[in-house]
């Protein structure tokens, strides 16, 4: 399906509303309004729960959905992505800002808002320097492990509220140990409320997909709590939530040092961008339009800047809320504006109705939202298909459980880079044989029936020749040479090597010199244009025939065989 939003350039491209408003259809207004109201119904209980998870007042979560959505609608490139607080970022805030605030609640809120402002600044820097490609270094296997660790950590952080105990601890294992010691103090009434809420949420998710089940459970729990007088029985509830819209306020700068703030902001940005772009791409593919990955930095930055200047904390686009927005019929970012209007009305007139909302229900909402992050099937599949990917996922999972969300996501990012380097350092080196009756060559170890080359070793590195793999390739070829006899020629086929660096060129120099010391000829074939330029600049033309560099392996070997045949005939 052709996109209704035509590609734009210049400032129009950087301000997407110029495009989608100019082409907006009146028939989209009703589904956008319905989607916005439905999203607000989903956002109210989730934002309250995530704000509590972050250690912030409940209304702050609503601020994030309301203002973050408006900011993203101005500069984001997705039509269905919904922006607001997320579970992982909320837990990251809780695990990091607490130590920076020193027990001061007002300072805690200010630092959380300052973190959102820092995320917006980093988004602008990432947009200016076109850093969207760098985020792709975080592999899917790392993300599976990270999400599983984050899901388990979040669930563990909510169990005390479900059990009606104090809880505590600084990481997954510390919380688990402390919770185990408090099991004798479990409030069975609180546990029953939480268990019933989880059951209703899971059943509603299965039987009524796309409906505001969470809001329904919240309303029912408030009615029951009010009628039965649960607050007077000691059941923890949210308490009074201030009415009114958030006041505009410039974040208080200088509360923490940059080296304390920006690692938190970088972790939030990494999480927000990866999750947001992944979700946005899936909806763009579904509806047949293109997503501007670089523009998403501006959309995410605008969302966080709006949240920062109105007492909010870092926000991101998420798959679950975006799925609600999409299934409700959102056609454009205007749905986020309708959602913001609905949330504003709630803040103005209905917050007093949330006073008796049991905290166990909020914990149940968090549990129902994050349990799917623990994807056991994906982990088992990695173990069966690619154990190196499984180990990468396990590193991310354990690092989150041991170190927390912030340190875990940063370590997971480093693990992704090291995994990429480890894979690149061990490329496959194919030793070639001729396919019978053809002029084509294939890896002898992978295909039966290839004809071995007499007196020749032909190898093809199936990767670029870089500093991280040059030594491995050299040792592999020399090892093959030591195992062979009567070798007169070694041919290096670079057709599968799109790039070569100085270390790769030096390796070819060393290989030539080693072969020359054993009276073995050396030639290079199949080199790409840029590779030939670097080989020529590095002096390989003085040691090998540069006329063979762009020729195929068959033409070079065929020429050698013809020379040998003519010599035998004479």
PDB file of N, CA and C in Angstrom, residues 510-560:
ATOM      1  N   UNK A 510      52.686 -10.130   4.315  1.00  0.00           N
ATOM      2  CA  UNK A 510      53.341 -11.187   5.093  1.00  0.00           C
ATOM      3  C   UNK A 510      53.116 -12.558   4.464  1.00  0.00           C
ATOM      4  N   UNK A 511      51.908 -12.782   3.958  1.00  0.00           N
ATOM      5  CA  UNK A 511      51.624 -14.064   3.315  1.00  0.00           C
ATOM      6  C   UNK A 511      52.487 -14.239   2.071  1.00  0.00           C
ATOM      7  N   UNK A 512      52.600 -13.175   1.274  1.00  0.00           N
ATOM      8  CA  UNK A 512      53.458 -13.250   0.087  1.00  0.00           C
ATOM      9  C   UNK A 512      54.891 -13.573   0.468  1.00  0.00           C
ATOM     10  N   UNK A 513      55.411 -12.888   1.473  1.00  0.00           N
ATOM     11  CA  UNK A 513      56.805 -13.099   1.867  1.00  0.00           C
ATOM     12  C   UNK A 513      57.018 -14.511   2.390  1.00  0.00           C
ATOM     13  N   UNK A 514      56.074 -15.030   3.160  1.00  0.00           N
ATOM     14  CA  UNK A 514      56.202 -16.383   3.684  1.00  0.00           C
ATOM     15  C   UNK A 514      56.164 -17.411   2.553  1.00  0.00           C
ATOM     16  N   UNK A 515      55.289 -17.218   1.595  1.00  0.00           N
ATOM     17  CA  UNK A 515      55.215 -18.137   0.460  1.00  0.00           C
ATOM     18  C   UNK A 515      56.460 -18.059  -0.411  1.00  0.00           C
ATOM     19  N   UNK A 516      56.943 -16.832  -0.597  1.00  0.00           N
ATOM     20  CA  UNK A 516      58.153 -16.666  -1.414  1.00  0.00           C
ATOM     21  C   UNK A 516      59.337 -17.395  -0.802  1.00  0.00           C
ATOM     22  N   UNK A 517      59.398 -17.437   0.517  1.00  0.00           N
ATOM     23  CA  UNK A 517      60.505 -18.141   1.172  1.00  0.00           C
ATOM     24  C   UNK A 517      60.435 -19.648   0.946  1.00  0.00           C
ATOM     25  N   UNK A 518      59.275 -20.151   0.534  1.00  0.00           N
ATOM     26  CA  UNK A 518      59.108 -21.574   0.227  1.00  0.00           C
ATOM     27  C   UNK A 518      58.952 -21.814  -1.280  1.00  0.00           C
ATOM     28  N   UNK A 519      59.310 -20.785  -2.090  1.00  0.00           N
ATOM     29  CA  UNK A 519      59.217 -20.867  -3.547  1.00  0.00           C
ATOM     30  C   UNK A 519      57.789 -21.205  -4.010  1.00  0.00           C
ATOM     31  N   UNK A 520      56.804 -20.588  -3.371  1.00  0.00           N
ATOM     32  CA  UNK A 520      55.403 -20.755  -3.746  1.00  0.00           C
ATOM     33  C   UNK A 520      54.892 -19.424  -4.292  1.00  0.00           C
ATOM     34  N   UNK A 521      54.277 -19.455  -5.472  1.00  0.00           N
ATOM     35  CA  UNK A 521      53.745 -18.236  -6.073  1.00  0.00           C
ATOM     36  C   UNK A 521      52.469 -17.794  -5.361  1.00  0.00           C
ATOM     37  N   UNK A 522      52.174 -16.512  -5.493  1.00  0.00           N
ATOM     38  CA  UNK A 522      51.004 -15.949  -4.815  1.00  0.00           C
ATOM     39  C   UNK A 522      50.305 -14.999  -5.768  1.00  0.00           C
ATOM     40  N   UNK A 523      48.977 -15.098  -5.852  1.00  0.00           N
ATOM     41  CA  UNK A 523      48.220 -14.168  -6.684  1.00  0.00           C
ATOM     42  C   UNK A 523      46.940 -13.762  -5.967  1.00  0.00           C
ATOM     43  N   UNK A 524      46.413 -12.613  -6.346  1.00  0.00           N
ATOM     44  CA  UNK A 524      45.173 -12.070  -5.784  1.00  0.00           C
ATOM     45  C   UNK A 524      44.184 -11.902  -6.923  1.00  0.00           C
ATOM     46  N   UNK A 525      42.950 -12.378  -6.718  1.00  0.00           N
ATOM     47  CA  UNK A 525      41.916 -12.267  -7.750  1.00  0.00           C
ATOM     48  C   UNK A 525      40.624 -11.757  -7.118  1.00  0.00           C
ATOM     49  N   UNK A 526      39.734 -11.299  -7.991  1.00  0.00           N
ATOM     50  CA  UNK A 526      38.382 -10.938  -7.556  1.00  0.00           C
ATOM     51  C   UNK A 526      38.298  -9.742  -6.626  1.00  0.00           C
ATOM     52  N   UNK A 527      39.284  -8.848  -6.640  1.00  0.00           N
ATOM     53  CA  UNK A 527      39.283  -7.709  -5.710  1.00  0.00           C
ATOM     54  C   UNK A 527      38.351  -6.606  -6.220  1.00  0.00           C
ATOM     55  N   UNK A 528      37.588  -6.014  -5.312  1.00  0.00           N
ATOM     56  CA  UNK A 528      36.712  -4.902  -5.663  1.00  0.00           C
ATOM     57  C   UNK A 528      37.540  -3.635  -5.894  1.00  0.00           C
ATOM     58  N   UNK A 529      36.897  -2.629  -6.498  1.00  0.00           N
ATOM     59  CA  UNK A 529      37.617  -1.429  -6.914  1.00  0.00           C
ATOM     60  C   UNK A 529      38.319  -0.733  -5.747  1.00  0.00           C
ATOM     61  N   UNK A 530      37.582  -0.515  -4.643  1.00  0.00           N
ATOM     62  CA  UNK A 530      38.195   0.176  -3.503  1.00  0.00           C
ATOM     63  C   UNK A 530      39.315  -0.659  -2.895  1.00  0.00           C
ATOM     64  N   UNK A 531      39.134  -1.984  -2.902  1.00  0.00           N
ATOM     65  CA  UNK A 531      40.181  -2.868  -2.389  1.00  0.00           C
ATOM     66  C   UNK A 531      41.425  -2.765  -3.269  1.00  0.00           C
ATOM     67  N   UNK A 532      41.222  -2.743  -4.595  1.00  0.00           N
ATOM     68  CA  UNK A 532      42.371  -2.621  -5.503  1.00  0.00           C
ATOM     69  C   UNK A 532      43.119  -1.310  -5.277  1.00  0.00           C
ATOM     70  N   UNK A 533      42.382  -0.244  -5.021  1.00  0.00           N
ATOM     71  CA  UNK A 533      43.038   1.050  -4.766  1.00  0.00           C
ATOM     72  C   UNK A 533      43.958   0.969  -3.554  1.00  0.00           C
ATOM     73  N   UNK A 534      43.476   0.348  -2.479  1.00  0.00           N
ATOM     74  CA  UNK A 534      44.297   0.267  -1.276  1.00  0.00           C
ATOM     75  C   UNK A 534      45.479  -0.685  -1.485  1.00  0.00           C
ATOM     76  N   UNK A 535      45.265  -1.799  -2.184  1.00  0.00           N
ATOM     77  CA  UNK A 535      46.377  -2.725  -2.455  1.00  0.00           C
ATOM     78  C   UNK A 535      47.466  -2.039  -3.262  1.00  0.00           C
ATOM     79  N   UNK A 536      47.038  -1.238  -4.228  1.00  0.00           N
ATOM     80  CA  UNK A 536      48.016  -0.522  -5.059  1.00  0.00           C
ATOM     81  C   UNK A 536      48.772   0.506  -4.217  1.00  0.00           C
ATOM     82  N   UNK A 537      48.032   1.225  -3.349  1.00  0.00           N
ATOM     83  CA  UNK A 537      48.690   2.233  -2.502  1.00  0.00           C
ATOM     84  C   UNK A 537      49.657   1.602  -1.515  1.00  0.00           C
ATOM     85  N   UNK A 538      49.407   0.358  -1.108  1.00  0.00           N
ATOM     86  CA  UNK A 538      50.255  -0.337  -0.140  1.00  0.00           C
ATOM     87  C   UNK A 538      51.372  -1.154  -0.791  1.00  0.00           C
ATOM     88  N   UNK A 539      51.519  -1.026  -2.098  1.00  0.00           N
ATOM     89  CA  UNK A 539      52.659  -1.657  -2.769  1.00  0.00           C
ATOM     90  C   UNK A 539      52.493  -3.107  -3.119  1.00  0.00           C
ATOM     91  N   UNK A 540      51.289  -3.641  -3.097  1.00  0.00           N
ATOM     92  CA  UNK A 540      51.096  -5.053  -3.460  1.00  0.00           C
ATOM     93  C   UNK A 540      51.296  -5.281  -4.947  1.00  0.00           C
ATOM     94  N   UNK A 541      51.170  -4.208  -5.760  1.00  0.00           N
ATOM     95  CA  UNK A 541      51.381  -4.365  -7.197  1.00  0.00           C
ATOM     96  C   UNK A 541      52.832  -4.715  -7.503  1.00  0.00           C
ATOM     97  N   UNK A 542      53.749  -4.410  -6.602  1.00  0.00           N
ATOM     98  CA  UNK A 542      55.156  -4.747  -6.801  1.00  0.00           C
ATOM     99  C   UNK A 542      55.441  -6.215  -6.510  1.00  0.00           C
ATOM    100  N   UNK A 543      54.516  -6.881  -5.816  1.00  0.00           N
ATOM    101  CA  UNK A 543      54.730  -8.282  -5.437  1.00  0.00           C
ATOM    102  C   UNK A 543      53.803  -9.245  -6.168  1.00  0.00           C
ATOM    103  N   UNK A 544      52.661  -8.753  -6.644  1.00  0.00           N
ATOM    104  CA  UNK A 544      51.720  -9.598  -7.376  1.00  0.00           C
ATOM    105  C   UNK A 544      51.333  -8.906  -8.677  1.00  0.00           C
ATOM    106  N   UNK A 545      50.755  -9.652  -9.572  1.00  0.00           N
ATOM    107  CA  UNK A 545      50.325  -9.109 -10.858  1.00  0.00           C
ATOM    108  C   UNK A 545      48.999  -8.377 -10.673  1.00  0.00           C
ATOM    109  N   UNK A 546      49.041  -7.062 -10.715  1.00  0.00           N
ATOM    110  CA  UNK A 546      47.822  -6.281 -10.483  1.00  0.00           C
ATOM    111  C   UNK A 546      46.799  -6.478 -11.589  1.00  0.00           C
ATOM    112  N   UNK A 547      47.223  -6.984 -12.732  1.00  0.00           N
ATOM    113  CA  UNK A 547      46.274  -7.267 -13.801  1.00  0.00           C
ATOM    114  C   UNK A 547      45.341  -8.406 -13.457  1.00  0.00           C
ATOM    115  N   UNK A 548      45.737  -9.239 -12.501  1.00  0.00           N
ATOM    116  CA  UNK A 548      44.897 -10.359 -12.082  1.00  0.00           C
ATOM    117  C   UNK A 548      43.908  -9.977 -10.983  1.00  0.00           C
ATOM    118  N   UNK A 549      44.070  -8.804 -10.389  1.00  0.00           N
ATOM    119  CA  UNK A 549      43.269  -8.456  -9.220  1.00  0.00           C
ATOM    120  C   UNK A 549      41.774  -8.429  -9.510  1.00  0.00           C
ATOM    121  N   UNK A 550      41.409  -7.938 -10.720  1.00  0.00           N
ATOM    122  CA  UNK A 550      39.990  -7.804 -11.034  1.00  0.00           C
ATOM    123  C   UNK A 550      39.450  -9.005 -11.814  1.00  0.00           C
ATOM    124  N   UNK A 551      40.303  -9.957 -12.126  1.00  0.00           N
ATOM    125  CA  UNK A 551      39.880 -11.139 -12.886  1.00  0.00           C
ATOM    126  C   UNK A 551      39.281 -12.188 -11.945  1.00  0.00           C
ATOM    127  N   UNK A 552      38.567 -13.136 -12.531  1.00  0.00           N
ATOM    128  CA  UNK A 552      37.979 -14.216 -11.741  1.00  0.00           C
ATOM    129  C   UNK A 552      39.017 -15.291 -11.478  1.00  0.00           C
ATOM    130  N   UNK A 553      38.753 -16.110 -10.491  1.00  0.00           N
ATOM    131  CA  UNK A 553      39.666 -17.194 -10.158  1.00  0.00           C
ATOM    132  C   UNK A 553      39.795 -18.172 -11.322  1.00  0.00           C
ATOM    133  N   UNK A 554      38.695 -18.461 -12.011  1.00  0.00           N
ATOM    134  CA  UNK A 554      38.741 -19.430 -13.105  1.00  0.00           C
ATOM    135  C   UNK A 554      39.607 -18.932 -14.256  1.00  0.00           C
ATOM    136  N   UNK A 555      39.493 -17.632 -14.578  1.00  0.00           N
ATOM    137  CA  UNK A 555      40.293 -17.115 -15.687  1.00  0.00           C
ATOM    138  C   UNK A 555      41.777 -17.145 -15.363  1.00  0.00           C
ATOM    139  N   UNK A 556      42.140 -16.868 -14.122  1.00  0.00           N
ATOM    140  CA  UNK A 556      43.556 -16.886 -13.741  1.00  0.00           C
ATOM    141  C   UNK A 556      44.078 -18.318 -13.718  1.00  0.00           C
ATOM    142  N   UNK A 557      43.358 -19.225 -13.063  1.00  0.00           N
ATOM    143  CA  UNK A 557      43.815 -20.617 -13.009  1.00  0.00           C
ATOM    144  C   UNK A 557      43.790 -21.254 -14.390  1.00  0.00           C
ATOM    145  N   UNK A 558      42.783 -20.896 -15.208  1.00  0.00           N
ATOM    146  CA  UNK A 558      42.736 -21.428 -16.563  1.00  0.00           C
ATOM    147  C   UNK A 558      43.922 -20.990 -17.378  1.00  0.00           C
ATOM    148  N   UNK A 559      44.333 -19.734 -17.191  1.00  0.00           N
ATOM    149  CA  UNK A 559      45.512 -19.261 -17.897  1.00  0.00           C
ATOM    150  C   UNK A 559      46.774 -19.984 -17.463  1.00  0.00           C
ATOM    151  N   UNK A 560      46.887 -20.229 -16.168  1.00  0.00           N
ATOM    152  CA  UNK A 560      48.063 -20.959 -15.655  1.00  0.00           C
ATOM    153  C   UNK A 560      48.076 -22.375 -16.196  1.00  0.00           C
TER     154      UNK A 560
END
